[in-house]
Tab-separated table of C-alpha atoms and ligand atoms in Angstrom:
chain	number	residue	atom	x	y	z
Y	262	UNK	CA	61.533	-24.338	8.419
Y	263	UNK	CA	61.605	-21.264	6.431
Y	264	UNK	CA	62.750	-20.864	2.824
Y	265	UNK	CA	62.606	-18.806	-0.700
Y	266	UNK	CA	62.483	-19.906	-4.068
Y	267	UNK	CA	62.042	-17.832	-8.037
Y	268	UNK	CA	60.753	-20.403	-10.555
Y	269	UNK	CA	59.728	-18.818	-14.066
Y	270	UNK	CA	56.373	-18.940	-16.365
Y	271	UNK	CA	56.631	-21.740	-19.249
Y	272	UNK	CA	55.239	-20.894	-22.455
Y	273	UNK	CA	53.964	-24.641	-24.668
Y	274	UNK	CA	54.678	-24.994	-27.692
Y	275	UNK	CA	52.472	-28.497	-27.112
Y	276	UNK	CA	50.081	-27.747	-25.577
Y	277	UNK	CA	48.363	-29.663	-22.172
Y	278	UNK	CA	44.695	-29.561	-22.307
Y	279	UNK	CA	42.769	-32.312	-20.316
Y	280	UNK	CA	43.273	-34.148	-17.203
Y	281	UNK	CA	42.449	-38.253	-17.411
Y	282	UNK	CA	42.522	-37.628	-13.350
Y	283	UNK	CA	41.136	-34.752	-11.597
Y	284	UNK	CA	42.594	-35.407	-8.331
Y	285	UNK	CA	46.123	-36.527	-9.032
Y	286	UNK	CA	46.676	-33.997	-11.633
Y	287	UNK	CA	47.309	-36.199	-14.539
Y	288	UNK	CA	47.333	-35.169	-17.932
Y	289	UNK	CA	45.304	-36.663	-21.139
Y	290	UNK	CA	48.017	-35.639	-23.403
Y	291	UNK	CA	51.913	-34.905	-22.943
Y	292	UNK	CA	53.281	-31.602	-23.086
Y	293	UNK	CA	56.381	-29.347	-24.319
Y	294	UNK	CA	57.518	-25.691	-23.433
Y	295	UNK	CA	59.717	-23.843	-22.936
Y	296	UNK	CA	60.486	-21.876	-19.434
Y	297	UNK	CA	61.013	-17.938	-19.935
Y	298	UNK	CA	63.526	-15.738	-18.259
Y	299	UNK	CA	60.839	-13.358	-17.648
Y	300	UNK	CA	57.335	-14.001	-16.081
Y	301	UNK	CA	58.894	-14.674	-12.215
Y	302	UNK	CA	57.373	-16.178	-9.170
Y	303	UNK	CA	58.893	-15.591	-5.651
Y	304	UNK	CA	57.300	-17.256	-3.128
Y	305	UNK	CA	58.269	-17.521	0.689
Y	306	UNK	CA	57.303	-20.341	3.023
Y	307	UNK	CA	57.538	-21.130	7.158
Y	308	UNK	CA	55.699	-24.226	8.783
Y	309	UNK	CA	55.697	-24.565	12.410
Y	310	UNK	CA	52.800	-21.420	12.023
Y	311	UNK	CA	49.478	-21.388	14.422
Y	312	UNK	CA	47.599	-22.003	10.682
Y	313	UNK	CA	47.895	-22.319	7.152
Y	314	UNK	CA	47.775	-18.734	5.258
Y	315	UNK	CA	48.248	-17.522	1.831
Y	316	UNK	CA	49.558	-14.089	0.756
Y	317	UNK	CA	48.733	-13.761	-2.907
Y	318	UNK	CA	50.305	-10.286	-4.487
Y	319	UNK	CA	49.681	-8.669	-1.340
Y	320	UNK	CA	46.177	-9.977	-0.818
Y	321	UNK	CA	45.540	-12.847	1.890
Y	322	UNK	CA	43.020	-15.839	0.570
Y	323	UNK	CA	42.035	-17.748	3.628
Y	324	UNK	CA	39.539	-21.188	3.125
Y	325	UNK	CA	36.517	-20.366	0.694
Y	326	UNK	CA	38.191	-18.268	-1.590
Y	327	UNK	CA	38.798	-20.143	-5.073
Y	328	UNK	CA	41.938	-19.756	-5.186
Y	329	UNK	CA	42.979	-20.940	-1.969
Y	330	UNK	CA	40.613	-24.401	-2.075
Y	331	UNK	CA	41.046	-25.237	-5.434
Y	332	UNK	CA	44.575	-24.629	-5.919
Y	333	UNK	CA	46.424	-24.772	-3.075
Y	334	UNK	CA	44.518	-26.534	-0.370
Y	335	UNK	CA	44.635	-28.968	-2.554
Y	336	UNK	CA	48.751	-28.962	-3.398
Y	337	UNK	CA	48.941	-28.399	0.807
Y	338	UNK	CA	46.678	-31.501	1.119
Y	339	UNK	CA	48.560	-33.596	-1.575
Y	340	UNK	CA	51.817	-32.355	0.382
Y	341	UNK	CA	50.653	-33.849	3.789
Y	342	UNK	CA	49.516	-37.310	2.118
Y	343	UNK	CA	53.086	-37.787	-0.103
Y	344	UNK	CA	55.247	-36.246	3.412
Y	345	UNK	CA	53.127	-37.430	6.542
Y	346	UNK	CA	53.804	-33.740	8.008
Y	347	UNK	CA	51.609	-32.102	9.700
Y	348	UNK	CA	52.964	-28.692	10.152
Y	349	UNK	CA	51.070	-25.309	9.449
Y	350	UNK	CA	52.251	-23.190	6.575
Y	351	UNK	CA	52.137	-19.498	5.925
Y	352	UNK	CA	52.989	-18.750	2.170
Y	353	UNK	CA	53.686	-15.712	0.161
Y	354	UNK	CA	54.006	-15.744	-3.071
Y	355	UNK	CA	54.098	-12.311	-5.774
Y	356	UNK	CA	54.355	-12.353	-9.691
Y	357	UNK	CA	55.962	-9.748	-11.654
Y	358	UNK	CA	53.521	-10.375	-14.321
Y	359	UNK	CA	49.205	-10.184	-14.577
Y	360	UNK	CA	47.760	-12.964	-12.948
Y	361	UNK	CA	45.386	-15.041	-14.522
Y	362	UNK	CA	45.287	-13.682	-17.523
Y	363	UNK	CA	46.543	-16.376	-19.671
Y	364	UNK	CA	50.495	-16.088	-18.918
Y	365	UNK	CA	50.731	-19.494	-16.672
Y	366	UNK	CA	50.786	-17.608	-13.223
Y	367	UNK	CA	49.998	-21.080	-11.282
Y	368	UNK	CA	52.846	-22.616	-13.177
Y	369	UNK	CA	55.466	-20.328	-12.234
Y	370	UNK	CA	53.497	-19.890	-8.880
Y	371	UNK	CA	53.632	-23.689	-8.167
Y	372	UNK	CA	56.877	-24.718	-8.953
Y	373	UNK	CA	58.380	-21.898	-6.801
Y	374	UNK	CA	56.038	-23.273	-3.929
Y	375	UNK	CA	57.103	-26.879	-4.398
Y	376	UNK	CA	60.876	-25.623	-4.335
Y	377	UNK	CA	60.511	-23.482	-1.298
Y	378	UNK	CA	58.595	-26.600	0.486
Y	379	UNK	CA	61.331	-28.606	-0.141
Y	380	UNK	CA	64.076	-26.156	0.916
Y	381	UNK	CA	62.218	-25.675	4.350
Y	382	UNK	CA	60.939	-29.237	5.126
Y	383	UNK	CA	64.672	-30.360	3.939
Y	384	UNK	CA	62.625	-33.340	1.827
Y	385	UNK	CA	65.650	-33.265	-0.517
Y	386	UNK	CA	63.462	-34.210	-3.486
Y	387	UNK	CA	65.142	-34.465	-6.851
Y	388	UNK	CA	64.085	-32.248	-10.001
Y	389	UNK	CA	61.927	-35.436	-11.179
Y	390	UNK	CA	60.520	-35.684	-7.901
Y	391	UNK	CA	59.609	-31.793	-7.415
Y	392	UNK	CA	58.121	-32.209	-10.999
Y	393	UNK	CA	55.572	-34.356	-9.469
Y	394	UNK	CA	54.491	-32.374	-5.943
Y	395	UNK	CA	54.375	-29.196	-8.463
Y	396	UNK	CA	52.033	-31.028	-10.369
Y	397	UNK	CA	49.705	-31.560	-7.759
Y	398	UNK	CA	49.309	-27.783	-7.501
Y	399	UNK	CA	49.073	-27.100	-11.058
Y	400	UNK	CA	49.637	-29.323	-14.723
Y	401	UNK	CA	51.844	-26.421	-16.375
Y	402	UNK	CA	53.935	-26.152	-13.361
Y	403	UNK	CA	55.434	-29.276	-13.625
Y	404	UNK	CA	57.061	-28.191	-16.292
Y	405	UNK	CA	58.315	-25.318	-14.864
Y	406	UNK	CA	61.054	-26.911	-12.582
Y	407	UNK	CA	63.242	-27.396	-15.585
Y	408	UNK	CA	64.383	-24.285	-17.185
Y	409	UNK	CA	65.063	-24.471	-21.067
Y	410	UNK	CA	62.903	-27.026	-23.159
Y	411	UNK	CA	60.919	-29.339	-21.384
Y	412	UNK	CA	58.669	-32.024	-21.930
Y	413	UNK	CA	56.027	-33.289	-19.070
Y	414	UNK	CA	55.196	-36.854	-19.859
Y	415	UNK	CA	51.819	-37.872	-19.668
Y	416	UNK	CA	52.947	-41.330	-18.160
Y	417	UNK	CA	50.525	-44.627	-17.783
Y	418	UNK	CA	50.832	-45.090	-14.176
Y	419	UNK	CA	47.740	-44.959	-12.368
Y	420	UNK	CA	49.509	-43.677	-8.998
Y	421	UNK	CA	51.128	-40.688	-11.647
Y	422	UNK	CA	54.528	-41.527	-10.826
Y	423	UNK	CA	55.503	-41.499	-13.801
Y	424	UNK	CA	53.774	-38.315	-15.111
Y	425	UNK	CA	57.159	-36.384	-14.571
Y	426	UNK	CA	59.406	-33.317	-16.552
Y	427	UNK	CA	62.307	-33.987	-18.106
Y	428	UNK	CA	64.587	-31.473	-19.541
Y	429	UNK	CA	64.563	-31.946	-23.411
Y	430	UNK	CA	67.713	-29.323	-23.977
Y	431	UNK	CA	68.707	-26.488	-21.374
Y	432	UNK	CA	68.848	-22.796	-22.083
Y	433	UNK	CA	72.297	-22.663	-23.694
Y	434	UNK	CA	71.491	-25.012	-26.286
Y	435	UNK	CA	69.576	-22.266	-28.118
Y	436	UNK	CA	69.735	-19.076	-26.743
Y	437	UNK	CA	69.180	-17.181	-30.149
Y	438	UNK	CA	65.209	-18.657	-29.257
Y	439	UNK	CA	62.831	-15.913	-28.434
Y	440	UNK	CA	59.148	-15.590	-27.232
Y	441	UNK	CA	57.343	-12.360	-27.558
Y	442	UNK	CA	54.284	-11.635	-25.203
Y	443	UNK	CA	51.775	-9.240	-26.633
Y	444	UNK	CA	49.442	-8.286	-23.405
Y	445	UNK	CA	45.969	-7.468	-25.333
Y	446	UNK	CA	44.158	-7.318	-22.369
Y	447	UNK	CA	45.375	-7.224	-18.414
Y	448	UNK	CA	41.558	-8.333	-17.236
Y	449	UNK	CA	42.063	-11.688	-15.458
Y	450	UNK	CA	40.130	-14.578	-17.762
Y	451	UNK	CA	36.457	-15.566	-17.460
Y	452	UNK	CA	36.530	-19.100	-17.545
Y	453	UNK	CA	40.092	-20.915	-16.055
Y	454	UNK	CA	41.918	-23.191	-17.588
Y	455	UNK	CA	41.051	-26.194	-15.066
Y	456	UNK	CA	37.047	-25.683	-15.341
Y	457	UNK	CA	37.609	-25.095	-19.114
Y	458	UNK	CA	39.653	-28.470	-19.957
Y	459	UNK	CA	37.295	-30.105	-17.807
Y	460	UNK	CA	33.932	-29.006	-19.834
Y	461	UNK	CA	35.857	-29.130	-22.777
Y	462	UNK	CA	37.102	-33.281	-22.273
Y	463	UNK	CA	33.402	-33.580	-21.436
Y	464	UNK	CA	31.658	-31.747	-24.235
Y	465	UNK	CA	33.917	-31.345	-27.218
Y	466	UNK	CA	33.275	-33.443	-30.680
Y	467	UNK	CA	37.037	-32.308	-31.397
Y	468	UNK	CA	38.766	-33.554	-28.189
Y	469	UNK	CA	38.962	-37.301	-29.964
Y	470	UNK	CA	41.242	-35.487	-32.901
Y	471	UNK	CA	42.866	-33.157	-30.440
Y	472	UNK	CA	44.149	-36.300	-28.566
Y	473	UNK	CA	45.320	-38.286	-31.560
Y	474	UNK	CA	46.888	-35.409	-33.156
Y	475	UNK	CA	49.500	-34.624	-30.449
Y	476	UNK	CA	52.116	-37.414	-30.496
Y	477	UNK	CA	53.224	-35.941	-33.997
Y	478	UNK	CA	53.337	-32.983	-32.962
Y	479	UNK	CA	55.118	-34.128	-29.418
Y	480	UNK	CA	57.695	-35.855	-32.171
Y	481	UNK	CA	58.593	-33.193	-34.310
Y	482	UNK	CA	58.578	-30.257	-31.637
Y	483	UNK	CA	61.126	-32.515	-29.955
Y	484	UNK	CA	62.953	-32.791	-32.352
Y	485	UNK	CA	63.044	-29.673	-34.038
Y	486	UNK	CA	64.863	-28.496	-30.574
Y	487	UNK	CA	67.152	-30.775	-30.396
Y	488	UNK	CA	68.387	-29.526	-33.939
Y	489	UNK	CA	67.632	-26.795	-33.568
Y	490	UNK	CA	64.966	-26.530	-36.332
Y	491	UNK	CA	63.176	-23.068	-35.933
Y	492	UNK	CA	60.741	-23.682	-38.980
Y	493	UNK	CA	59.646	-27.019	-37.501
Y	494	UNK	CA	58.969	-25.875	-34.323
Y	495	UNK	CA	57.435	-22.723	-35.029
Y	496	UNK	CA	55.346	-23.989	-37.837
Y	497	UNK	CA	54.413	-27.478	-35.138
Y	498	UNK	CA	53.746	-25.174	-32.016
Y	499	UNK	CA	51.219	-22.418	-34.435
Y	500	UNK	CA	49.250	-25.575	-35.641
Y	501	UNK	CA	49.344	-27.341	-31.945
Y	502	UNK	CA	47.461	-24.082	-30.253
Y	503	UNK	CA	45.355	-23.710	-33.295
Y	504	UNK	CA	44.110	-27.600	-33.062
Y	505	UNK	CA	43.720	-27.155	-28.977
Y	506	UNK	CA	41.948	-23.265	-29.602
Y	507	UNK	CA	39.503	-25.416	-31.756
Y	508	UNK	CA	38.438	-27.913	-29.078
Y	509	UNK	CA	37.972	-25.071	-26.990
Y	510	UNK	CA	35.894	-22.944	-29.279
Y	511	UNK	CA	33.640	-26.037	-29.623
Y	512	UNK	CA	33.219	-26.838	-26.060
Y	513	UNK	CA	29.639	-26.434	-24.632
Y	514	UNK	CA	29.037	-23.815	-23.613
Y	515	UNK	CA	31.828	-22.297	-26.506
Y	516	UNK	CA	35.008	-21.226	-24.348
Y	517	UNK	CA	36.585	-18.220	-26.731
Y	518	UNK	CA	39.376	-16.872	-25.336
Y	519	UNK	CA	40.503	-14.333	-27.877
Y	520	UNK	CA	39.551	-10.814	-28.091
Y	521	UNK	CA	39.971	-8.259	-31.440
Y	522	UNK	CA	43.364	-7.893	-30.228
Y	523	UNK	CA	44.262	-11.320	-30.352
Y	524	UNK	CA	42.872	-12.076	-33.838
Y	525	UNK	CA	44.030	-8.911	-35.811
Y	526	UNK	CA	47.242	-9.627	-34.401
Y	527	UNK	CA	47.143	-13.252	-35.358
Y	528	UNK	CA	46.237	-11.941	-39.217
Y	529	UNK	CA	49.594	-9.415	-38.940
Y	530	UNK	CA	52.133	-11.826	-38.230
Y	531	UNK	CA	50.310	-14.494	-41.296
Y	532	UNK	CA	51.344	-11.215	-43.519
Y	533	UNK	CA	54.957	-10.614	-41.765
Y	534	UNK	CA	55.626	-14.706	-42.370
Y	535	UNK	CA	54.640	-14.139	-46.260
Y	536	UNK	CA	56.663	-10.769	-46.296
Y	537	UNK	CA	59.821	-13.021	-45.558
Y	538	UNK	CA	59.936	-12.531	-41.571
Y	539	UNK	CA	60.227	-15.648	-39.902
Y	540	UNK	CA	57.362	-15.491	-36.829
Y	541	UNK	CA	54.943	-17.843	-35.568
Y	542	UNK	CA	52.229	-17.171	-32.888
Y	543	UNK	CA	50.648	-19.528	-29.694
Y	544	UNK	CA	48.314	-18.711	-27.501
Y	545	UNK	CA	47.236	-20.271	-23.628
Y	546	UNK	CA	44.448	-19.874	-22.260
Y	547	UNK	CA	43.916	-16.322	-22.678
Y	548	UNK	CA	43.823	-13.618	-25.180
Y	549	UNK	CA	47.863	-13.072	-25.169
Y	550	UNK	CA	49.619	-13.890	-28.274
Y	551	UNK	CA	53.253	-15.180	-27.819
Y	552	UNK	CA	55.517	-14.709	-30.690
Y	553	UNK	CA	58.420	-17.269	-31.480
Y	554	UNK	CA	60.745	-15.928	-33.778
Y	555	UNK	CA	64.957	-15.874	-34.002
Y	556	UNK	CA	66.749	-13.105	-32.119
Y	557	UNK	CA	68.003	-12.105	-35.707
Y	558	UNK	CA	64.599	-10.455	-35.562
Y	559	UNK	CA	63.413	-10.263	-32.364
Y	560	UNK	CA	63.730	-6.488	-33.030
Y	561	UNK	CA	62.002	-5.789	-35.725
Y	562	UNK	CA	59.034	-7.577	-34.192
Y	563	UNK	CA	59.030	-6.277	-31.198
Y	564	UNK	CA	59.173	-2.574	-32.945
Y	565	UNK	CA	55.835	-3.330	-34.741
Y	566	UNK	CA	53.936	-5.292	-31.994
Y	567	UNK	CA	54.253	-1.758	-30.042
Y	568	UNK	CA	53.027	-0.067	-32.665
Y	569	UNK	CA	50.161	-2.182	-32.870
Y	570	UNK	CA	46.806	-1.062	-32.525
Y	571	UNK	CA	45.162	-2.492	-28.886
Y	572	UNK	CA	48.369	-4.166	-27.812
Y	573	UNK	CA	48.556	-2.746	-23.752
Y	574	UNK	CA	52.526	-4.266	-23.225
Y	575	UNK	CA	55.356	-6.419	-25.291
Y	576	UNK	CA	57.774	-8.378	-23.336
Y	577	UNK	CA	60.764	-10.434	-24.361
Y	578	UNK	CA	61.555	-14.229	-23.220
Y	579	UNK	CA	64.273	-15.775	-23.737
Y	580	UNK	CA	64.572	-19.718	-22.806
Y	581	UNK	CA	65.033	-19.130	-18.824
Y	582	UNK	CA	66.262	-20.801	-15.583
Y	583	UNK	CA	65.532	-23.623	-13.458
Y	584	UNK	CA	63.161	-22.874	-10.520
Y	585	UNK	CA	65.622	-22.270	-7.690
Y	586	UNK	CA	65.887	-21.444	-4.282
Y	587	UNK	CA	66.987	-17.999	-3.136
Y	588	UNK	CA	67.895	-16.410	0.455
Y	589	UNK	CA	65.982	-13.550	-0.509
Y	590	UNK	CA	62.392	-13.770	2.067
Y	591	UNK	CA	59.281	-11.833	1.601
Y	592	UNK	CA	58.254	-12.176	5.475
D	681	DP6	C1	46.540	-23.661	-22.122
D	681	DP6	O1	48.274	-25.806	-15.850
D	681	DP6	O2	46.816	-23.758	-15.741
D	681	DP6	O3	48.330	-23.066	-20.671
D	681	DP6	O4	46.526	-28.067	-14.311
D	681	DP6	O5	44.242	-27.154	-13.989
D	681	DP6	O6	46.204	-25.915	-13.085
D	681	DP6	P1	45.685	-26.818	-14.169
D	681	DP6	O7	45.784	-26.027	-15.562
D	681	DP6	P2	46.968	-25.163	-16.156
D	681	DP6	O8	46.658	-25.301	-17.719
D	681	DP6	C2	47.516	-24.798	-18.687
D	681	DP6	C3	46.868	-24.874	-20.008
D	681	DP6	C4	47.594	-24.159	-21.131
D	681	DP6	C5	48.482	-25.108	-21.920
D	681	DP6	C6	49.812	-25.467	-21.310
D	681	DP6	O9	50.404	-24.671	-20.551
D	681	DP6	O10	50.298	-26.568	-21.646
């Protein structure tokens, strides 16, 4: 009744942004990223506890605190309705990355949690399947089951069974791939990205062209992976955050994640593309700017996104692992 799993953060390069179905987690849009080596969740579970507890980073969130109800009383409560069990659960869970501050923390969070519930309740769900409970904690984490490129489908079904991941190319099919993290700011976000979507679906004269934009660009990232087309993606992925950064700069009231940071940075890789060096940027929901570029010259970027004025960390990705379970406990 006890088990450990490590799942890793995903990074879109199409983005998800609006739910048709609050409750059932279901997306307005499909999605495509691609899961990091970096960015890692490890999170321990036992049922058969006197109550349900959550250790976040060393802190414990009982009932009432946001996290806890919103997040995962809810992914405890969708667990209990899809598995008829009953029994109390202690979790704890640590990143080795910020929380909340725009580097999908519940993604990598929630698919470790789904993996370790399935370990210990021996459910013996299939990757599909544990695509589908992560969901329920958070959208981005069903993505991260799958390690390499993955695409969540938005699906039709009412019941969301068929709003699933499916692995679009693993790791080894294009390991020279590389995603640079540029922390501009470690302050967890004002506004998070499941109250944001939500105002912005409601509010947003954009949303319409958002929507009807993303099956070309759900087309060509795909298949700019599968042959391994780094212009096409890159150039796909920049335009995809752009187009989604747009609907949420004209949500009521505006939700603007950047900071100075974000932008001068965003003008500094325009001018190392027209110098000759291959980069594109994309950004969550967050000020962090991810750089895709070759590992040819992964380098050379990383060298001047140190140097950069404002920039508080650089980290490397590489396309990562599937989430996983390890023997390795935290309690
Ligand atoms: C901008 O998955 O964090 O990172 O489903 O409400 O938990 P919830 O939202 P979340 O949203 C991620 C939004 C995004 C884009 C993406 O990862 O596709």
């Amino acid at each position: 009744m006890k088990a450990s799993a490590i799942a890793h953060a995903n990074i879109a390069l199409v983005k998800y942004w609006g739910k048709r179905d609050n409750g059932l987690m279901l997306p307005h849009n499909g999605s495509i990223s691609m899961t990091t080596d970096d960015f890692a969740a490890h999170t321990t579970v036992e049922f058969g506890v006197p109550e349900d507890v959550l250790v976040l980073n060393g802190t414990q969130l009982g009932k009432g605190t946001e996290e806890y109800d919103e997040y995962v009383g809810n992914f405890l409560a969708a667990l209990r309705e899809m598995t008829g069990r009953r029994e109390r659960v202690k979790i704890v869970s640590k990143n080795d990355f910020p929380t909340a501050a725009g580097l999908a923390s519940s993604a990598a969070g929630f698919a470790a949690l789904a993996t370790a519930v399935n370990e210990a309740l021996g459910l013996n769900l299939d990757q599909q399947a544990l695509s589908v409970l992560a969901r329920r904690g958070s959208g981005s984490a069903t993505r991260s089951i799958y390690g390499g490129f993955v695409e969540w489908l938005r699906g039709s079904n009412q019941d969301g069974r068929d709003s699933i991941a499916l692995q679009i190319a693993p790791p080894s099919h294009w390991p020279a791939f590389r995603m640079i993290a540029c922390i501009t700011s470690f302050q967890a976000k004002k506004v998070k990205s499941r109250a944001g979507m939500s105002q912005t679906v409601k509010t947003s004269a954009l949303y319409k062209g958002w929507l009807d934009s993303v099956k070309h660009d759900l087309d060509a990232v795909r298949s700019g992976i599968q042959s391994r087309d780094f212009s096409l993606v890159g150039r796909t992925a920049e335009e995809n955050c752009l187009k989604m950064h747009a609907t949420m700069m004209t949500t009521r009231p505006p939700i603007i994640y950047w900071n100075a940071g974000t932008l001068e940075l965003i003008h500094s890789i325009l001018d190392w593309r027209d110098e000759g060096l291959e980069c594109y940027f994309t950004i969550d929901a967050g000020p962090q700017v991810k750089i895709m570029c070759l590992s040819k010259d992964a380098e050379e970027i990383m060298k001047r996104a140190k140097e950069f004025p404002g920039i508080e960390d650089v980290r490397l990705a590489r396309p990562g692992p599937d989430a996983r379970v390890v023997r390795e406990h935290l309690f």
